[in-house]
GROMACS .gro file of C-alpha atoms in nm:
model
  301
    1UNK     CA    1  11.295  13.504  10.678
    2UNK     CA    2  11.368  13.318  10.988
    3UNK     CA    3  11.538  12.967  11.066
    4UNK     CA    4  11.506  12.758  10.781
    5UNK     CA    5  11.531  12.398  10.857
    6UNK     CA    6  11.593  12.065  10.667
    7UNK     CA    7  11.231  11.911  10.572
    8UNK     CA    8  11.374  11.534  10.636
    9UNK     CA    9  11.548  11.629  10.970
   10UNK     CA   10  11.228  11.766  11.090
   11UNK     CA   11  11.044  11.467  10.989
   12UNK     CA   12  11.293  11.226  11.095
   13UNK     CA   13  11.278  11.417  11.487
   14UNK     CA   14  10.916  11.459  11.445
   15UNK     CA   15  10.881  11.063  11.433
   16UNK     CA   16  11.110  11.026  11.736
   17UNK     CA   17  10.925  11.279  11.955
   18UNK     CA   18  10.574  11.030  11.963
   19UNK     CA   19  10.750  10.813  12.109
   20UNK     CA   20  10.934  10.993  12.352
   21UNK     CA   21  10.597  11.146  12.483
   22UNK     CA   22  10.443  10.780  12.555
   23UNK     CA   23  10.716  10.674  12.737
   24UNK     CA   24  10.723  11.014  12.958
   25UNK     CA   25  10.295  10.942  12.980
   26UNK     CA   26  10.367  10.560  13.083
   27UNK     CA   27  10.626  10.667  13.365
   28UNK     CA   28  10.367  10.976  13.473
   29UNK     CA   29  10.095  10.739  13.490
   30UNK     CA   30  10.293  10.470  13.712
   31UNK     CA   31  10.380  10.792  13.920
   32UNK     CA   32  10.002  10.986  13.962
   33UNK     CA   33   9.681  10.887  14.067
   34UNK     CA   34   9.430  10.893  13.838
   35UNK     CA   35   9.108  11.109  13.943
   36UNK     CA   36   8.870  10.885  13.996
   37UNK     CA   37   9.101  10.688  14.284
   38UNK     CA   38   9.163  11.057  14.449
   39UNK     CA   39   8.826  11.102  14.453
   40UNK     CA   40   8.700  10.780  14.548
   41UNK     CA   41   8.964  10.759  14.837
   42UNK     CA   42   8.804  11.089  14.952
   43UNK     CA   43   8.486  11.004  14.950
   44UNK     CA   44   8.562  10.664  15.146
   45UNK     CA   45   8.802  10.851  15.433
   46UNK     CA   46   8.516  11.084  15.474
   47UNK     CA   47   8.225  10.769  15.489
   48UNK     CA   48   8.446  10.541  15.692
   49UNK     CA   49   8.546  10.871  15.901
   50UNK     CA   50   8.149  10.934  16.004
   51UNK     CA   51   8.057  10.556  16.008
   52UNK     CA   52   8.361  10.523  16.307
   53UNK     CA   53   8.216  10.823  16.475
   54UNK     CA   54   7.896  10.735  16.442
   55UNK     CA   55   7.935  10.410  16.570
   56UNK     CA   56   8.189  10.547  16.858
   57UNK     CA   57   8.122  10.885  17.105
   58UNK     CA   58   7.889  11.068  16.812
   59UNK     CA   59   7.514  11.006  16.835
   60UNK     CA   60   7.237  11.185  16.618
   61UNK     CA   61   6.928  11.218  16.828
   62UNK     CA   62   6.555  11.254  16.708
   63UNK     CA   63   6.511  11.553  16.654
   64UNK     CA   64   6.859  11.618  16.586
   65UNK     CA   65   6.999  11.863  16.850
   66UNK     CA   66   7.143  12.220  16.769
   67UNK     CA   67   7.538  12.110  16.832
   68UNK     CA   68   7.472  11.744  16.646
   69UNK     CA   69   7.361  11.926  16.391
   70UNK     CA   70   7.671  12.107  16.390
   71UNK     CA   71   7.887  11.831  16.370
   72UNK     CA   72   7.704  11.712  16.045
   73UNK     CA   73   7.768  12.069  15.863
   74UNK     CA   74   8.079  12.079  15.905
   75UNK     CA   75   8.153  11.705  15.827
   76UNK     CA   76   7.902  11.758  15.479
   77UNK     CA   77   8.124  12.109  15.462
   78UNK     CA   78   8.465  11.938  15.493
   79UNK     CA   79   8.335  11.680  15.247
   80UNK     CA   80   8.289  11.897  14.979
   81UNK     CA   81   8.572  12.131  15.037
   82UNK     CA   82   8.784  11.826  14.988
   83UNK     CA   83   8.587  11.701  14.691
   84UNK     CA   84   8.666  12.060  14.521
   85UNK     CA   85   9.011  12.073  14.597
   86UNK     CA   86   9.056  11.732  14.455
   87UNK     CA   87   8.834  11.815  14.132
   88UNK     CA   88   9.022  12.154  14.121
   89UNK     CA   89   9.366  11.986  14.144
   90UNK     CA   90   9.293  11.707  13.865
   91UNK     CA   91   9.112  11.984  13.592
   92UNK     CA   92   9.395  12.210  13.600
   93UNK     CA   93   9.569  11.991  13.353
   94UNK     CA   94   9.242  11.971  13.120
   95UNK     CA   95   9.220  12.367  13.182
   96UNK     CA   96   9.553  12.418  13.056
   97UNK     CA   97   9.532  12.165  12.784
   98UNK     CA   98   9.212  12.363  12.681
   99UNK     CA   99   9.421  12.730  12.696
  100UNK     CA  100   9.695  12.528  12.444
  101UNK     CA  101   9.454  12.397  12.193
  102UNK     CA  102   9.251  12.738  12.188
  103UNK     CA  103   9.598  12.928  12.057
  104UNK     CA  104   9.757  12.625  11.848
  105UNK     CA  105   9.883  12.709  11.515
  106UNK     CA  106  10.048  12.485  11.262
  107UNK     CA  107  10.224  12.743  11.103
  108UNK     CA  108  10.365  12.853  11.426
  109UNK     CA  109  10.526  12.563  11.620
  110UNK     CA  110  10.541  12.634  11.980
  111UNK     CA  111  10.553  12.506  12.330
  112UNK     CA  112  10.413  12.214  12.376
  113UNK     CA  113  10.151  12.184  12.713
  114UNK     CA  114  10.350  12.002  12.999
  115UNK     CA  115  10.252  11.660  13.067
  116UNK     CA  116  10.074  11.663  13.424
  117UNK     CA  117   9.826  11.612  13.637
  118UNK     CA  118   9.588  11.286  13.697
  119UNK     CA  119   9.681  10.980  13.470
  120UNK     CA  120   9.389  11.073  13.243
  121UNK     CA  121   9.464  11.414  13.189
  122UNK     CA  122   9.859  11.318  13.142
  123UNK     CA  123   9.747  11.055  12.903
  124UNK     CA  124   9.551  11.308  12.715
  125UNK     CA  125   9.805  11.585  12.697
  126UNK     CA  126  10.024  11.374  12.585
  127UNK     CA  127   9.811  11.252  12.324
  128UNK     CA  128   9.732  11.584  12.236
  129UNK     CA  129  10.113  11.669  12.216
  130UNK     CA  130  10.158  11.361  11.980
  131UNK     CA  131   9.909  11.438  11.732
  132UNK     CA  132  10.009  11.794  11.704
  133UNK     CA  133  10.417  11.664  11.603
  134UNK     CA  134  10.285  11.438  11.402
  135UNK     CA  135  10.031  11.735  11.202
  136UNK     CA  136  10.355  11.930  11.193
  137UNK     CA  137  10.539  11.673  11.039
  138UNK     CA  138  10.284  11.561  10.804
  139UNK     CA  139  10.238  11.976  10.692
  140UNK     CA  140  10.666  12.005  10.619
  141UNK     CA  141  10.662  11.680  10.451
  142UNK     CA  142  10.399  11.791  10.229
  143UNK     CA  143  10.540  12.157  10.187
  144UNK     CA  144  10.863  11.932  10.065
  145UNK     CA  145  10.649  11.756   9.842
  146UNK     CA  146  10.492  12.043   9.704
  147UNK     CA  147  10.830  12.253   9.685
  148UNK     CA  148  10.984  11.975   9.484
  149UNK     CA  149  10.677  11.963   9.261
  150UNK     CA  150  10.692  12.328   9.196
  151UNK     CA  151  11.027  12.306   9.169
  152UNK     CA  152  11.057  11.998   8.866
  153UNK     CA  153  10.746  12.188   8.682
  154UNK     CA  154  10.996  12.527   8.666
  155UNK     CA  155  11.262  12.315   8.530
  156UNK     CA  156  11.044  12.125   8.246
  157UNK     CA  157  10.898  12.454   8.168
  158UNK     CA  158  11.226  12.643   8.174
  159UNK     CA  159  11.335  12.293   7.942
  160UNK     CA  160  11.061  12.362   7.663
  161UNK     CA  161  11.123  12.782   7.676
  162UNK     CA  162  11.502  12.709   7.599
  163UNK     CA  163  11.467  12.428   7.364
  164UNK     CA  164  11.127  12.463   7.150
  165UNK     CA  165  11.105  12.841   7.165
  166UNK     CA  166  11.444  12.977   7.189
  167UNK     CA  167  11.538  12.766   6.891
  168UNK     CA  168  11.239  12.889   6.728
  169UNK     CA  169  11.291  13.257   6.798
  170UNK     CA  170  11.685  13.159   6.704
  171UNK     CA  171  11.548  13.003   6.374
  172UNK     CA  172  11.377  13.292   6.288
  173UNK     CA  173  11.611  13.530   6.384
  174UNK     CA  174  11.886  13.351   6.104
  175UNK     CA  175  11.650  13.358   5.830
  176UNK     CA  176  11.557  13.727   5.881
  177UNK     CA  177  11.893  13.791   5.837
  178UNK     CA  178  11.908  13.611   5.541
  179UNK     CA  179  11.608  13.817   5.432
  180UNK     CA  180  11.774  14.116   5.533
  181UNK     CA  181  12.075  14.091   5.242
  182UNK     CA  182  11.819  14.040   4.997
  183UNK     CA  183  11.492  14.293   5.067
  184UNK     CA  184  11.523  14.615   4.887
  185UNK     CA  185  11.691  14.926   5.034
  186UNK     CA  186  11.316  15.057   5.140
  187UNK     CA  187  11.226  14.762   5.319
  188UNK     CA  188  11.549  14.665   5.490
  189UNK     CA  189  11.481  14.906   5.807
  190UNK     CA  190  11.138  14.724   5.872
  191UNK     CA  191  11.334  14.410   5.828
  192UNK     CA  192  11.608  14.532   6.106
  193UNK     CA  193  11.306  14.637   6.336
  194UNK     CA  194  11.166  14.276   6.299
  195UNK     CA  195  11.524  14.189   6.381
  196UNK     CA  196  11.542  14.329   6.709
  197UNK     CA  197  11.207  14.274   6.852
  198UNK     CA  198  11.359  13.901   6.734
  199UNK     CA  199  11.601  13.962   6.895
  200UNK     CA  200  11.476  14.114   7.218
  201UNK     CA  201  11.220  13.816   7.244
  202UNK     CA  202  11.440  13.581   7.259
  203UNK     CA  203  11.638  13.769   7.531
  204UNK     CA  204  11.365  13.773   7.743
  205UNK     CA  205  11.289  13.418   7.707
  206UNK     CA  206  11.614  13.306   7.772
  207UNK     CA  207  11.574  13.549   8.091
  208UNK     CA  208  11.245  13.376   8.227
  209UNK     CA  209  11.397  12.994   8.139
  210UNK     CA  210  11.736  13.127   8.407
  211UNK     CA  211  11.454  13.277   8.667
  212UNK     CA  212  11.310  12.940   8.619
  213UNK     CA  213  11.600  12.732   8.634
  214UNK     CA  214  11.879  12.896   8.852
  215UNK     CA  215  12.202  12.701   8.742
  216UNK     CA  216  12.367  12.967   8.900
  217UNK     CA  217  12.249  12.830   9.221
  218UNK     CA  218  12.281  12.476   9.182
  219UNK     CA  219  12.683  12.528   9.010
  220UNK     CA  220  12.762  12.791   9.204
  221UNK     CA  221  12.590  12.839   9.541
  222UNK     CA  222  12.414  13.053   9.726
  223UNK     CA  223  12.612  13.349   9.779
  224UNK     CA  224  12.691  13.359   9.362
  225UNK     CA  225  12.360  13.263   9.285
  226UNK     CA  226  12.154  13.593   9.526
  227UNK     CA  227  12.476  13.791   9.347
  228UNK     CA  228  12.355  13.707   9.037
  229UNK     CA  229  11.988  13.810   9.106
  230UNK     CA  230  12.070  14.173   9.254
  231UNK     CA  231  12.225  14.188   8.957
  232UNK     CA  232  11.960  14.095   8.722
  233UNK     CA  233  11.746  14.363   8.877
  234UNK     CA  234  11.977  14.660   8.868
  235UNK     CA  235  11.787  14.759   8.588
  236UNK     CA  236  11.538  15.013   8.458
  237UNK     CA  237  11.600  15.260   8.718
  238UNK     CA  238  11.612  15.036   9.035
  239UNK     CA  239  11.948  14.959   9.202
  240UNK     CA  240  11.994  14.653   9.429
  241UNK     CA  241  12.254  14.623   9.618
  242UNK     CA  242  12.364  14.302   9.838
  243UNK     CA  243  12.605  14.211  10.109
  244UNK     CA  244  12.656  13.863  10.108
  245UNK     CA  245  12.878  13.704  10.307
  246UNK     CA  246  13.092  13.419  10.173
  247UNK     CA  247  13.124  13.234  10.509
  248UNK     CA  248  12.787  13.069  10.506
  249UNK     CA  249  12.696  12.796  10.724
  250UNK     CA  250  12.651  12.491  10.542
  251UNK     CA  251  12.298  12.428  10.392
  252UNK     CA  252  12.093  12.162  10.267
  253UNK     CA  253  11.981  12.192   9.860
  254UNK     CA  254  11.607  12.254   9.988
  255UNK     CA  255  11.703  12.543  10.250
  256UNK     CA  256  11.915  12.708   9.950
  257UNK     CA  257  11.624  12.701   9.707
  258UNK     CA  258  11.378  12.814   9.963
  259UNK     CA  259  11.597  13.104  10.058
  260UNK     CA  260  11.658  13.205   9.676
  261UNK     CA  261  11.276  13.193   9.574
  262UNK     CA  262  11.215  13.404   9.850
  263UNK     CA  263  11.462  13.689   9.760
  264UNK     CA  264  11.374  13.623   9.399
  265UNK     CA  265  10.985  13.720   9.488
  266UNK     CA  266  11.081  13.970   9.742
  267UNK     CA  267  11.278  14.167   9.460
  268UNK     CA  268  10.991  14.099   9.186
  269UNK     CA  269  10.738  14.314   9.393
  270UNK     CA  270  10.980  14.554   9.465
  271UNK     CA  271  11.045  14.598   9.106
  272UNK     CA  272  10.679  14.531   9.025
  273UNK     CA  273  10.483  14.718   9.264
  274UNK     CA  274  10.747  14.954   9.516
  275UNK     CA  275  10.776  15.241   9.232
  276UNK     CA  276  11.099  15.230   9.463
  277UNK     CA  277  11.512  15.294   9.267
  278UNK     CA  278  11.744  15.147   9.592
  279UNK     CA  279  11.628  14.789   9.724
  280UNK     CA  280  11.884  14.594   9.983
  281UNK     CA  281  11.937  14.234  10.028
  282UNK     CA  282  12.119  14.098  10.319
  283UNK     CA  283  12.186  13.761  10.420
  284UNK     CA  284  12.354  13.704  10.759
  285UNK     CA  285  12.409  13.360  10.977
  286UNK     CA  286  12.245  13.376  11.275
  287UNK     CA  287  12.271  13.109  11.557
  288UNK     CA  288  12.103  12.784  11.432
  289UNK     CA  289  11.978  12.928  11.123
  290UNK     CA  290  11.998  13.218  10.831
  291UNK     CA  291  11.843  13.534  10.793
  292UNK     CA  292  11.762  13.693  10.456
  293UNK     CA  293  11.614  14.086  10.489
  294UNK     CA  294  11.496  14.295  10.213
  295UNK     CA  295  11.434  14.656  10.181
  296UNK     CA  296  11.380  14.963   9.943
  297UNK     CA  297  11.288  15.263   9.949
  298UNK     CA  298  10.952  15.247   9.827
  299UNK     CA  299  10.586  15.368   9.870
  300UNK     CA  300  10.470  15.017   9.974
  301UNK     CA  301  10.110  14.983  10.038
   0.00000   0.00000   0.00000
């Protein structure tokens, strides 16, 4: 897992950035010419250029004569050479924009395209720049949303496991032992069997209500609370083993549950679907951020 960032930080930057980019668009537009003046101011030097000589030493007899008619090539030729340059020079911008757009991935922030070129294409990049922060910020604010969601649904199902069918499972648990002193000598082993798959059942809900619900993490941390995990699946022939550091940069609550869930499904498969007996988890600061790495020794796919 790479950087993980606060969700409200990157929406409160992702906010300031719009703005940012109109005022650098507004002081490249004062600065640039847009491409319809380039243009136009061509095509006027190169009129008011032949009009002048035209009117001055050059003539254009009828029929036009061999070396008039070279003058006219290569005005026409320098004409369009400086139309293309000028067209080449303000599309660059729109071809680059273009290049940007074609590889743009939400789920990937990168560079942004540099805001340059002809007012029009500096508005648009810009513009273009702008909607992509804001489409950013809009997806982590509603991958916050959704987390949070997630997250209160765990806890109210977690809630109900602990408190309607743990106390049920509890409930029936006393009064088989109750039974148990009473049943005849014949019967009392069944009775013990019920027992213990009583028993076991309610372990295993109380299990799934702390995978739910990790109080560990929200008492305790997140160094204790991946602890606590590796330990909950050194079992059945698998052994995890962690190195956690204690020195952890500090962490907002949404970074910390993020981080968790993901070890917590990372060691699921491996347990699930690795046929693997030595997983690793390692969690290590990194500059500007924490990375979390997981490996066993498994078949994988």
């Amino acid at each position: 897992m790479g950087v993980v960032t606060d969700i409200r930080d990157r929406s409160r930057a992702a906010r300031l950035v719009p703005a940012v980019l109109r005022a650098r668009a507004g002081r490249s537009g004062k600065r640039t010419v847009s491409l319809f003046w380039r243009i136009f101011s061509l095509n006027a030097a190169g009129l008011v250029v032949a009009t002048a000589l035209l009117l001055g030493p050059v003539t254009v007899s009828t029929p036009v004569l061999p070396h008039e008619a070279l003058i006219l090539l290569a005005g026409l030729t320098a004409l369009l050479a400086g139309n293309a340059v000028v067209l080449r020079l303000g599309l660059t911008p729109l071809h680059r924009l273009g290049r940007a757009m074609s590889t743009a991935d939400l789920l990937v922030p990168g560079a942004r395209p540099e805001v340059a070129g002809p007012a029009e294409a500096a508005e648009l990049i810009a513009t273009y720049n702008t909607m992509l922060d804001r489409l950013q910020a809009e997806r982590a604010a509603g991958a916050g949303r959704a987390l949070q969601a997630q997250e209160r649904e765990r806890h109210r199902i977690a809630r109900e496991l602990h408190d309607e069918v743990g106390q049920t499972l509890t409930a029936v648990l006393l009064q088989l032992k109750r039974v148990s002193d009473r049943v005849p000598g014949e019967l009392r082993e069944e009775v013990s069997l019920a027992q213990e798959a009583t028993r076991a059942g309610l372990d295993e809900i109380r299990r799934i209500a702390r995978r739910l619900r990790p109080g560990v993490l929200e008492e305790l941390g997140l160094a204790s609370a991946l602890r606590a995990l590796t330990a909950e699946f050194t079992h059945h022939g698998l052994t995890v083993a962690h190195h956690v550091p204690g020195d952890l940069p500090p962490l907002t609550p949404e970074a910390e549950l993020v981080i968790y869930r993901v070890a917590q499904e990372s060691l699921t498969n491996t347990a699930r679907h690795a046929a693997a007996d030595r997983a690793d988890l390692t969690l290590r600061p990194l500059p500007g951020g924490i990375e979390l790495l997981v490996r066993d020794n498994g078949t994988g796919l």
